[in-house]
Amino acid sequence: METIEADVVIVGGGPAGCTCALYSARANLKTVILDKNPAVGALAITHQIANYPGVSSEMSGDTLLALMRDQAVEYGTDYRRAQVFGVDVNGEWKTVYTPEGTFKARALVLASGAMGRPASFKGEADFLGRGVSYCATCDGAFYKGREVAVVGSNKEAVEEAQVLTKFASLVHWITSNDPKDDDLHAKDLIAQSNVRHWSKTRLLQIEGNEGGVTGVQVKSRSDENQQALSLEGVFVYMSGSKPITDFLGDQVAFKEDGGVVVDDFMSTTSEGVWAIGDIRNTPFKQAVVAASDGCIAAMAIDRYLNSRKSIRVDWVHS
Ligand SMILES: Cc1cc2nc3c(=O)[nH]c(=O)nc-3n(C[C@H](O)[C@H](O)[C@H](O)COP(=O)(O)OP(=O)(O)OC[C@H]3O[C@@H](n4cnc5c(N)ncnc54)[C@H](O)[C@@H]3O)c2cc1C
């Protein structure tokens, strides 16, 4: 598999990650953004962003984010869609693992936001990594010819279920509500011959044994009784408000509220690793705050990598 080296690797392509990339790419640092899905972050799902300075109050978060991303790419950022599932921050070169390849960076920036959630379904935590997964691109191939469930109705759930249709014999798509009538991606998914949609249905429990997941219990609103489905994989895509840090292990320090600890320069407790935006669990989660974090980190990284004595302001062009 491909190994790519860069000066700066940024995990997450929201306003924090894109702003950091804009500044680091403009500072001539080879910059890579790894973003699992540009449509599922906090800014991407914001219907209207009326308080970002200088842009129309009619603008959607998605449009603003596309502008930020395009600007970063225009200045040389290598933007890639990839879900980071692990990092190793030991040593001078930080390693970032994705299903698409391994990335090595002299500076690693954590910008994955705070749309995560704790494992909350009965059995979810017990079988995590043994049948329960949050990444179809990472784990889908393990379920060739087997039955799996996808839980959730957001864009990520729909896209990840599509990935699983390439491998699984049957994908049970469990949603507590019906997808909207104009959701063409959901319609395409339901039309697949190996998808069974469990509409208005709740996941009650994930069951299994020492070998891993063996099935789930579900309850449909139209049925008085719960039903047991035999399957081997459960892919959960539900959004919450917890910093997304599952790919970090204990390699940086966290606050009690789950946010990553940083100093004034957005440096984490691990040298060469920065954290920006909602992953810090800031008290004021706003796009402009995330963008500001990204700018601070990029300028600090420029100084760190070039061992500069003072931070160069971005508006001085020599
Ligand atoms: C419903 C809603 C409405 C809001 N309205 C406003 C508003 O009106 N004005 C305002 O200023 N702010 C608003 N906010 C807050 C604002 O959107 C956030 O503060 C801001 O988007 C945080 O930026 P971020 O870059 O830290 O995270 P995000 O925008 O969440 O971006 C994180 C990115 O990281 C990616 N990612 C996550 N995990 C991984 C992984 N393992 N590997 C690779 N990529 C990963 C995600 O796909 C996503 O693209 C709103 C938030 C929500 C949820």
GROMACS .gro file of C-alpha atoms and ligand atoms in nm:
model
  371
    1MET     CA    1   0.000   0.000   0.000
    2GLU     CA    2   0.099   0.357  -0.074
    3THR     CA    3   0.307   0.555   0.185
    4ILE     CA    4   0.295   0.931   0.140
    5GLU     CA    5   0.525   1.177   0.313
    6ALA     CA    6   0.428   1.536   0.388
    7ASP     CA    7   0.531   1.822   0.613
    8VAL     CA    8   0.181   1.854   0.756
    9VAL     CA    9  -0.098   1.596   0.768
   10ILE     CA   10  -0.436   1.724   0.887
   11VAL     CA   11  -0.705   1.482   1.002
   12GLY     CA   12  -1.040   1.639   0.914
   13GLY     CA   13  -1.148   1.878   0.639
   14GLY     CA   14  -1.387   2.106   0.829
   15PRO     CA   15  -1.328   2.480   0.876
   16ALA     CA   16  -1.047   2.411   1.124
   17GLY     CA   17  -0.861   2.169   0.894
   18CYS     CA   18  -0.916   2.370   0.574
   19THR     CA   19  -0.797   2.696   0.732
   20CYS     CA   20  -0.489   2.528   0.875
   21ALA     CA   21  -0.416   2.381   0.531
   22LEU     CA   22  -0.463   2.718   0.360
   23TYR     CA   23  -0.198   2.876   0.584
   24SER     CA   24   0.046   2.583   0.584
   25ALA     CA   25   0.023   2.534   0.206
   26ARG     CA   26   0.077   2.908   0.156
   27ALA     CA   27   0.386   2.878   0.378
   28ASN     CA   28   0.524   2.627   0.126
   29LEU     CA   29   0.471   2.329   0.352
   30LYS     CA   30   0.363   2.010   0.177
   31THR     CA   31   0.016   1.970   0.323
   32VAL     CA   32  -0.230   1.681   0.310
   33ILE     CA   33  -0.588   1.687   0.442
   34LEU     CA   34  -0.744   1.347   0.516
   35ASP     CA   35  -1.121   1.384   0.540
   36LYS     CA   36  -1.352   1.089   0.588
   37ASN     CA   37  -1.653   1.263   0.433
   38PRO     CA   38  -1.695   1.633   0.344
   39ALA     CA   39  -2.073   1.607   0.390
   40VAL     CA   40  -2.093   1.497   0.753
   41GLY     CA   41  -1.898   1.746   0.965
   42ALA     CA   42  -2.066   2.015   1.176
   43LEU     CA   43  -2.026   2.295   0.921
   44ALA     CA   44  -2.126   2.068   0.631
   45ILE     CA   45  -2.465   1.994   0.788
   46THR     CA   46  -2.537   2.357   0.888
   47HIS     CA   47  -2.835   2.467   0.683
   48GLN     CA   48  -2.755   2.838   0.687
   49ILE     CA   49  -2.449   3.014   0.825
   50ALA     CA   50  -2.554   3.367   0.905
   51ASN     CA   51  -2.267   3.465   1.131
   52TYR     CA   52  -1.945   3.388   0.945
   53PRO     CA   53  -1.781   3.728   0.883
   54GLY     CA   54  -1.786   3.852   0.528
   55VAL     CA   55  -2.010   3.594   0.364
   56SER     CA   56  -2.375   3.617   0.265
   57SER     CA   57  -2.615   3.535   0.546
   58GLU     CA   58  -2.802   3.312   0.299
   59MET     CA   59  -2.501   3.086   0.250
   60SER     CA   60  -2.525   2.721   0.354
   61GLY     CA   61  -2.250   2.568   0.567
   62ASP     CA   62  -2.183   2.321   0.289
   63THR     CA   63  -2.117   2.602   0.036
   64LEU     CA   64  -1.892   2.792   0.276
   65LEU     CA   65  -1.697   2.474   0.346
   66ALA     CA   66  -1.654   2.406  -0.028
   67LEU     CA   67  -1.511   2.759  -0.067
   68MET     CA   68  -1.266   2.698   0.218
   69ARG     CA   69  -1.163   2.361   0.076
   70ASP     CA   70  -1.117   2.497  -0.279
   71GLN     CA   71  -0.903   2.784  -0.148
   72ALA     CA   72  -0.677   2.543   0.043
   73VAL     CA   73  -0.646   2.320  -0.265
   74GLU     CA   74  -0.575   2.623  -0.487
   75TYR     CA   75  -0.268   2.697  -0.272
   76GLY     CA   76  -0.139   2.342  -0.309
   77THR     CA   77  -0.312   2.135  -0.041
   78ASP     CA   78  -0.351   1.767  -0.131
   79TYR     CA   79  -0.712   1.697  -0.019
   80ARG     CA   80  -0.800   1.328   0.006
   81ARG     CA   81  -1.109   1.144   0.117
   82ALA     CA   82  -0.991   0.888   0.370
   83GLN     CA   83  -1.100   0.782   0.716
   84VAL     CA   84  -0.816   0.783   0.966
   85PHE     CA   85  -0.837   0.480   1.193
   86GLY     CA   86  -0.507   0.508   1.379
   87VAL     CA   87  -0.202   0.724   1.439
   88ASP     CA   88   0.143   0.673   1.588
   89VAL     CA   89   0.283   0.996   1.727
   90ASN     CA   90   0.612   0.858   1.857
   91GLY     CA   91   0.930   0.989   1.698
   92GLU     CA   92   0.995   1.279   1.466
   93TRP     CA   93   0.775   1.143   1.185
   94LYS     CA   94   0.412   1.090   1.282
   95THR     CA   95   0.233   0.801   1.109
   96VAL     CA   96  -0.133   0.817   1.007
   97TYR     CA   97  -0.320   0.504   0.902
   98THR     CA   98  -0.612   0.497   0.657
   99PRO     CA   99  -0.760   0.220   0.438
  100GLU     CA  100  -0.627   0.412   0.134
  101GLY     CA  101  -0.265   0.424   0.254
  102THR     CA  102  -0.021   0.532   0.523
  103PHE     CA  103   0.084   0.893   0.566
  104LYS     CA  104   0.401   1.023   0.736
  105ALA     CA  105   0.419   1.380   0.860
  106ARG     CA  106   0.659   1.601   1.048
  107ALA     CA  107   0.357   1.781   1.193
  108LEU     CA  108   0.022   1.615   1.264
  109VAL     CA  109  -0.293   1.822   1.310
  110LEU     CA  110  -0.607   1.678   1.469
  111ALA     CA  111  -0.921   1.847   1.332
  112SER     CA  112  -1.186   1.576   1.330
  113GLY     CA  113  -1.452   1.782   1.507
  114ALA     CA  114  -1.703   1.682   1.773
  115MET     CA  115  -1.981   1.495   1.595
  116GLY     CA  116  -1.896   1.170   1.772
  117ARG     CA  117  -2.094   0.977   2.030
  118PRO     CA  118  -2.015   0.724   2.300
  119ALA     CA  119  -2.106   0.360   2.224
  120SER     CA  120  -2.463   0.359   2.354
  121PHE     CA  121  -2.647   0.057   2.210
  122LYS     CA  122  -2.655  -0.248   2.431
  123GLY     CA  123  -2.362  -0.467   2.321
  124GLU     CA  124  -2.200  -0.196   2.105
  125ALA     CA  125  -1.895  -0.142   2.326
  126ASP     CA  126  -1.861  -0.515   2.403
  127PHE     CA  127  -1.834  -0.610   2.036
  128LEU     CA  128  -1.641  -0.307   1.906
  129GLY     CA  129  -1.373  -0.448   1.675
  130ARG     CA  130  -1.539  -0.792   1.689
  131GLY     CA  131  -1.827  -0.725   1.452
  132VAL     CA  132  -1.914  -0.366   1.548
  133SER     CA  133  -1.745  -0.108   1.326
  134TYR     CA  134  -1.769   0.261   1.233
  135CYS     CA  135  -1.586   0.231   0.900
  136ALA     CA  136  -1.718   0.029   0.606
  137THR     CA  137  -1.423   0.127   0.387
  138CYS     CA  138  -1.187  -0.014   0.654
  139ASP     CA  139  -1.377  -0.331   0.743
  140GLY     CA  140  -1.627  -0.401   0.462
  141ALA     CA  141  -1.411  -0.664   0.289
  142PHE     CA  142  -1.423  -0.884   0.602
  143TYR     CA  143  -1.794  -0.936   0.539
  144LYS     CA  144  -1.780  -1.081   0.187
  145GLY     CA  145  -2.089  -1.303   0.139
  146ARG     CA  146  -2.217  -1.232   0.493
  147GLU     CA  147  -2.511  -1.041   0.636
  148VAL     CA  148  -2.452  -0.706   0.806
  149ALA     CA  149  -2.658  -0.421   0.953
  150VAL     CA  150  -2.609  -0.048   0.900
  151VAL     CA  151  -2.767   0.170   1.169
  152GLY     CA  152  -2.850   0.537   1.107
  153SER     CA  153  -2.998   0.755   0.835
  154ASN     CA  154  -2.746   1.036   0.781
  155LYS     CA  155  -2.544   1.079   0.460
  156GLU     CA  156  -2.255   0.884   0.604
  157ALA     CA  157  -2.481   0.586   0.680
  158VAL     CA  158  -2.616   0.586   0.323
  159GLU     CA  159  -2.270   0.608   0.165
  160GLU     CA  160  -2.119   0.346   0.392
  161ALA     CA  161  -2.413   0.110   0.330
  162GLN     CA  162  -2.346   0.149  -0.045
  163VAL     CA  163  -1.986   0.042   0.015
  164LEU     CA  164  -2.107  -0.265   0.204
  165THR     CA  165  -2.340  -0.372  -0.080
  166LYS     CA  166  -2.023  -0.458  -0.277
  167PHE     CA  167  -1.925  -0.720  -0.019
  168ALA     CA  168  -2.217  -0.836   0.196
  169SER     CA  169  -2.479  -1.087   0.083
  170LEU     CA  170  -2.745  -0.875   0.255
  171VAL     CA  171  -2.730  -0.527   0.413
  172HIS     CA  172  -3.002  -0.462   0.671
  173TRP     CA  173  -3.043  -0.084   0.679
  174ILE     CA  174  -3.203   0.011   1.012
  175THR     CA  175  -3.342   0.365   1.040
  176SER     CA  176  -3.568   0.506   1.309
  177ASN     CA  177  -3.729   0.738   1.051
  178ASP     CA  178  -3.794   0.720   0.677
  179PRO     CA  179  -3.541   0.900   0.456
  180LYS     CA  180  -3.675   1.220   0.296
  181ASP     CA  181  -3.866   1.178  -0.035
  182ASP     CA  182  -3.603   1.380  -0.224
  183ASP     CA  183  -3.309   1.178  -0.087
  184LEU     CA  184  -3.201   1.016  -0.412
  185HIS     CA  185  -2.896   0.847  -0.256
  186ALA     CA  186  -3.121   0.672  -0.004
  187LYS     CA  187  -3.357   0.568  -0.285
  188ASP     CA  188  -3.064   0.423  -0.483
  189LEU     CA  189  -2.954   0.231  -0.177
  190ILE     CA  190  -3.298   0.084  -0.108
  191ALA     CA  191  -3.325  -0.018  -0.475
  192GLN     CA  192  -3.020  -0.245  -0.446
  193SER     CA  193  -3.111  -0.615  -0.458
  194ASN     CA  194  -2.903  -0.697  -0.149
  195VAL     CA  195  -3.045  -0.422   0.076
  196ARG     CA  196  -3.336  -0.466   0.314
  197HIS     CA  197  -3.461  -0.140   0.462
  198TRP     CA  198  -3.600  -0.161   0.815
  199SER     CA  199  -3.792   0.164   0.822
  200LYS     CA  200  -3.914   0.323   1.148
  201THR     CA  201  -3.718   0.057   1.332
  202ARG     CA  202  -3.494   0.086   1.638
  203LEU     CA  203  -3.188  -0.119   1.717
  204LEU     CA  204  -3.238  -0.261   2.067
  205GLN     CA  205  -2.936  -0.480   2.120
  206ILE     CA  206  -2.627  -0.625   1.954
  207GLU     CA  207  -2.571  -0.988   2.046
  208GLY     CA  208  -2.279  -1.223   2.009
  209ASN     CA  209  -2.037  -1.466   2.166
  210GLU     CA  210  -1.661  -1.504   2.204
  211GLY     CA  211  -1.634  -1.523   1.823
  212GLY     CA  212  -1.800  -1.183   1.777
  213VAL     CA  213  -2.137  -1.051   1.667
  214THR     CA  214  -2.406  -1.310   1.588
  215GLY     CA  215  -2.712  -1.091   1.551
  216VAL     CA  216  -2.922  -0.794   1.658
  217GLN     CA  217  -3.262  -0.736   1.816
  218VAL     CA  218  -3.475  -0.472   1.647
  219LYS     CA  219  -3.821  -0.326   1.711
  220SER     CA  220  -4.029  -0.180   1.433
  221ARG     CA  221  -4.294   0.083   1.515
  222SER     CA  222  -4.551  -0.118   1.322
  223ASP     CA  223  -4.483  -0.441   1.508
  224GLU     CA  224  -4.562  -0.513   1.872
  225ASN     CA  225  -4.284  -0.768   1.905
  226GLN     CA  226  -3.912  -0.728   1.866
  227GLN     CA  227  -3.736  -0.934   1.600
  228ALA     CA  228  -3.400  -1.112   1.594
  229LEU     CA  229  -3.180  -1.080   1.284
  230SER     CA  230  -2.888  -1.318   1.237
  231LEU     CA  231  -2.586  -1.133   1.102
  232GLU     CA  232  -2.214  -1.089   1.161
  233GLY     CA  233  -2.140  -0.718   1.131
  234VAL     CA  234  -2.301  -0.400   1.266
  235PHE     CA  235  -2.193  -0.061   1.126
  236VAL     CA  236  -2.316   0.230   1.338
  237TYR     CA  237  -2.348   0.585   1.196
  238MET     CA  238  -2.521   0.813   1.443
  239SER     CA  239  -2.409   1.170   1.508
  240GLY     CA  240  -2.353   1.310   1.856
  241SER     CA  241  -2.160   1.592   2.016
  242LYS     CA  242  -1.850   1.421   2.152
  243PRO     CA  243  -1.499   1.502   2.023
  244ILE     CA  244  -1.395   1.240   1.765
  245THR     CA  245  -1.078   1.100   1.916
  246ASP     CA  246  -1.123   0.722   1.885
  247PHE     CA  247  -0.830   0.696   1.641
  248LEU     CA  248  -0.589   0.852   1.896
  249GLY     CA  249  -0.587   0.604   2.183
  250ASP     CA  250  -0.410   0.769   2.478
  251GLN     CA  251  -0.136   0.933   2.272
  252VAL     CA  252  -0.235   1.289   2.370
  253ALA     CA  253  -0.388   1.424   2.693
  254PHE     CA  254  -0.762   1.484   2.715
  255LYS     CA  255  -0.971   1.709   2.938
  256GLU     CA  256  -1.243   1.557   3.154
  257ASP     CA  257  -1.502   1.659   2.896
  258GLY     CA  258  -1.321   1.458   2.625
  259GLY     CA  259  -1.164   1.757   2.445
  260VAL     CA  260  -0.794   1.746   2.351
  261VAL     CA  261  -0.567   1.955   2.578
  262VAL     CA  262  -0.375   2.229   2.391
  263ASP     CA  263  -0.163   2.533   2.476
  264ASP     CA  264  -0.194   2.885   2.329
  265PHE     CA  265  -0.038   2.761   2.001
  266MET     CA  266  -0.282   2.467   1.969
  267SER     CA  267   0.002   2.227   2.054
  268THR     CA  268  -0.109   1.908   2.226
  269THR     CA  269   0.091   1.738   2.500
  270SER     CA  270   0.265   1.531   2.232
  271GLU     CA  271   0.544   1.715   2.048
  272GLY     CA  272   0.470   1.769   1.679
  273VAL     CA  273   0.094   1.719   1.725
  274TRP     CA  274  -0.163   2.003   1.718
  275ALA     CA  275  -0.539   2.000   1.781
  276ILE     CA  276  -0.784   2.257   1.642
  277GLY     CA  277  -1.156   2.328   1.627
  278ASP     CA  278  -1.433   2.135   1.797
  279ILE     CA  279  -1.205   1.842   1.885
  280ARG     CA  280  -1.087   2.067   2.170
  281ASN     CA  281  -1.446   2.083   2.297
  282THR     CA  282  -1.427   2.460   2.306
  283PRO     CA  283  -1.704   2.634   2.502
  284PHE     CA  284  -1.797   2.836   2.189
  285LYS     CA  285  -1.825   2.596   1.898
  286GLN     CA  286  -1.838   2.826   1.597
  287ALA     CA  287  -1.696   2.807   1.247
  288VAL     CA  288  -1.498   3.127   1.294
  289VAL     CA  289  -1.340   2.992   1.614
  290ALA     CA  290  -1.242   2.668   1.436
  291ALA     CA  291  -1.092   2.867   1.147
  292SER     CA  292  -0.898   3.084   1.394
  293ASP     CA  293  -0.757   2.773   1.563
  294GLY     CA  294  -0.645   2.647   1.221
  295CYS     CA  295  -0.459   2.971   1.147
  296ILE     CA  296  -0.282   2.969   1.486
  297ALA     CA  297  -0.173   2.605   1.449
  298ALA     CA  298  -0.043   2.655   1.094
  299MET     CA  299   0.170   2.954   1.194
  300ALA     CA  300   0.303   2.768   1.498
  301ILE     CA  301   0.383   2.467   1.278
  302ASP     CA  302   0.565   2.687   1.027
  303ARG     CA  303   0.782   2.816   1.311
  304TYR     CA  304   0.832   2.466   1.455
  305LEU     CA  305   0.933   2.312   1.122
  306ASN     CA  306   1.156   2.598   1.020
  307SER     CA  307   1.285   2.658   1.374
  308ARG     CA  308   1.199   3.023   1.339
  309LYS     CA  309   1.274   3.253   1.628
  310SER     CA  310   0.944   3.440   1.604
  311ILE     CA  311   0.614   3.375   1.433
  312ARG     CA  312   0.607   3.536   1.090
  313VAL     CA  313   0.281   3.717   1.022
  314ASP     CA  314   0.108   3.592   0.711
  315TRP     CA  315   0.069   3.939   0.558
  316VAL     CA  316   0.444   3.998   0.529
  317HIS     CA  317   0.536   3.885   0.178
  318SER     CA  318   0.901   3.884   0.087
  319LIG     C1  319  -2.640   2.182   1.341
  319LIG     C2  320  -2.525   2.277   1.361
  319LIG     C3  321  -2.542   2.412   1.332
  319LIG     C4  322  -2.434   2.502   1.349
  319LIG     N1  323  -2.452   2.633   1.318
  319LIG     C5  324  -2.347   2.718   1.324
  319LIG     C6  325  -2.359   2.855   1.282
  319LIG     O1  326  -2.468   2.901   1.242
  319LIG     N2  327  -2.249   2.935   1.290
  319LIG     C7  328  -2.127   2.889   1.333
  319LIG     O2  329  -2.030   2.964   1.333
  319LIG     N3  330  -2.114   2.760   1.375
  319LIG     C8  331  -2.218   2.674   1.371
  319LIG     N4  332  -2.203   2.545   1.412
  319LIG     C9  333  -2.073   2.501   1.468
  319LIG    C10  334  -1.967   2.483   1.361
  319LIG     O3  335  -2.023   2.416   1.250
  319LIG    C11  336  -1.849   2.403   1.420
  319LIG     O4  337  -1.801   2.473   1.534
  319LIG    C12  338  -1.737   2.388   1.319
  319LIG     O5  339  -1.782   2.325   1.202
  319LIG    C13  340  -1.622   2.304   1.380
  319LIG     O6  341  -1.526   2.285   1.282
  319LIG     P1  342  -1.425   2.160   1.284
  319LIG     O7  343  -1.341   2.175   1.162
  319LIG     O8  344  -1.360   2.153   1.416
  319LIG     O9  345  -1.518   2.029   1.275
  319LIG     P2  346  -1.623   1.979   1.161
  319LIG    O10  347  -1.685   2.092   1.088
  319LIG    O11  348  -1.715   1.885   1.234
  319LIG    O12  349  -1.530   1.898   1.061
  319LIG    C14  350  -1.465   1.781   1.100
  319LIG    C15  351  -1.428   1.701   0.976
  319LIG    O13  352  -1.348   1.589   1.017
  319LIG    C16  353  -1.387   1.473   0.945
  319LIG     N5  354  -1.351   1.355   1.024
  319LIG    C17  355  -1.406   1.310   1.139
  319LIG     N6  356  -1.345   1.197   1.179
  319LIG    C18  357  -1.249   1.169   1.087
  319LIG    C19  358  -1.154   1.065   1.072
  319LIG     N7  359  -1.144   0.966   1.161
  319LIG     N8  360  -1.073   1.067   0.964
  319LIG    C20  361  -1.080   1.167   0.871
  319LIG     N9  362  -1.170   1.269   0.882
  319LIG    C21  363  -1.253   1.270   0.988
  319LIG    C22  364  -1.537   1.492   0.923
  319LIG    O14  365  -1.584   1.416   0.812
  319LIG    C23  366  -1.546   1.643   0.898
  319LIG    O15  367  -1.533   1.671   0.759
  319LIG    C24  368  -2.310   2.455   1.398
  319LIG    C25  369  -2.294   2.318   1.428
  319LIG    C26  370  -2.400   2.230   1.410
  319LIG    C27  371  -2.381   2.083   1.443
   0.00000   0.00000   0.00000
